[in-house]
Short mmCIF file of C-alpha atoms in Angstrom, two decimals:
data_model
loop_
_atom_site.label_atom_id
_atom_site.label_comp_id
_atom_site.label_asym_id
_atom_site.label_seq_id
_atom_site.Cartn_x
_atom_site.Cartn_y
_atom_site.Cartn_z
CA MET C 1 -30.00 -60.81 -156.90
CA ALA C 2 -31.02 -56.84 -159.20
CA ILE C 3 -31.54 -56.66 -162.95
CA TRP C 4 -31.39 -53.17 -164.01
CA VAL C 5 -34.26 -51.89 -166.72
CA ASN C 6 -33.29 -49.47 -169.03
CA GLU C 7 -35.87 -48.27 -171.22
CA GLN C 8 -36.98 -45.30 -173.97
CA VAL C 9 -40.37 -44.55 -174.20
CA ASP C 10 -42.60 -42.95 -176.42
CA PRO C 11 -46.05 -40.11 -175.75
CA SER C 12 -48.26 -42.40 -176.20
CA GLY C 13 -46.84 -44.99 -173.16
CA LEU C 14 -45.31 -47.71 -175.93
CA LEU C 15 -42.08 -49.47 -174.56
CA TYR C 16 -39.66 -48.38 -177.23
CA ALA C 17 -36.19 -49.50 -176.63
CA CYS C 18 -35.02 -52.06 -173.70
CA ILE C 19 -32.17 -53.43 -172.22
CA ALA C 20 -31.33 -55.31 -169.49
CA CYS C 21 -28.75 -56.39 -167.21
CA CYS C 22 -27.49 -57.55 -163.94
CA ASP C 23 -23.96 -54.61 -164.51
CA GLU C 24 -25.71 -51.38 -162.37
CA THR C 25 -22.10 -49.80 -164.09
CA GLN C 26 -23.59 -51.09 -167.74
CA ALA C 27 -26.85 -49.78 -166.36
CA GLN C 28 -25.93 -46.65 -165.59
CA GLU C 29 -24.25 -46.59 -168.89
CA CYS C 30 -27.16 -47.59 -170.60
CA HIS C 31 -29.50 -44.37 -169.52
CA VAL C 32 -27.38 -41.92 -170.00
CA ALA C 33 -26.77 -42.89 -173.65
CA PHE C 34 -30.91 -42.87 -174.07
CA GLU C 35 -30.83 -40.09 -172.96
CA GLU C 36 -27.98 -37.76 -174.53
CA ASN C 37 -30.55 -39.71 -177.48
CA LEU C 38 -33.01 -38.17 -176.76
CA THR C 39 -33.81 -35.40 -178.82
CA ALA C 40 -35.21 -32.16 -176.89
CA THR C 41 -37.73 -32.36 -179.08
CA GLN C 42 -38.68 -36.06 -178.62
CA LYS C 43 -38.15 -34.75 -175.49
CA SER C 44 -40.68 -31.40 -175.57
CA GLU C 45 -42.99 -34.57 -176.67
CA GLY C 46 -42.70 -36.59 -173.90
CA TRP C 47 -40.09 -39.19 -174.92
CA VAL C 48 -38.67 -40.55 -171.20
CA ALA C 49 -35.76 -42.71 -171.23
CA ARG C 50 -36.03 -44.24 -167.51
CA ILE C 51 -34.55 -46.86 -164.96
CA ARG C 52 -35.74 -48.87 -162.83
CA THR C 53 -34.50 -52.09 -160.71
CA VAL C 54 -36.54 -55.72 -161.22
CA ASN C 55 -35.98 -59.09 -159.47
CA SER C 56 -36.76 -61.36 -161.84
CA TRP C 57 -36.12 -62.29 -165.13
CA GLU C 58 -39.76 -62.50 -165.09
CA ASP C 59 -40.67 -59.05 -164.81
CA VAL C 60 -38.58 -57.79 -167.34
CA PRO C 61 -40.05 -57.12 -171.27
CA ALA C 62 -39.95 -59.98 -173.56
CA SER C 63 -38.85 -57.65 -176.04
CA ALA C 64 -35.26 -56.92 -173.52
CA LEU C 65 -32.37 -56.84 -174.99
CA LYS C 66 -30.71 -59.26 -172.12
CA LEU C 67 -27.24 -57.69 -171.41
CA ASN C 68 -25.02 -60.47 -169.39
#
């Protein structure tokens, strides 16, 4: 089972926001929202929105909002 993990990461590498779910469409929509919510200033400072997949809930950051 693939679990989609969306993350916003600050320039120092700290996880700022994280949402995980099993629905790819929902995950892609979340990724777009994470990208759009970053300002041009944040992007120039090194903030990133990334999406990745993992195979186990154990690989999802503990602070993540988990959606079913």
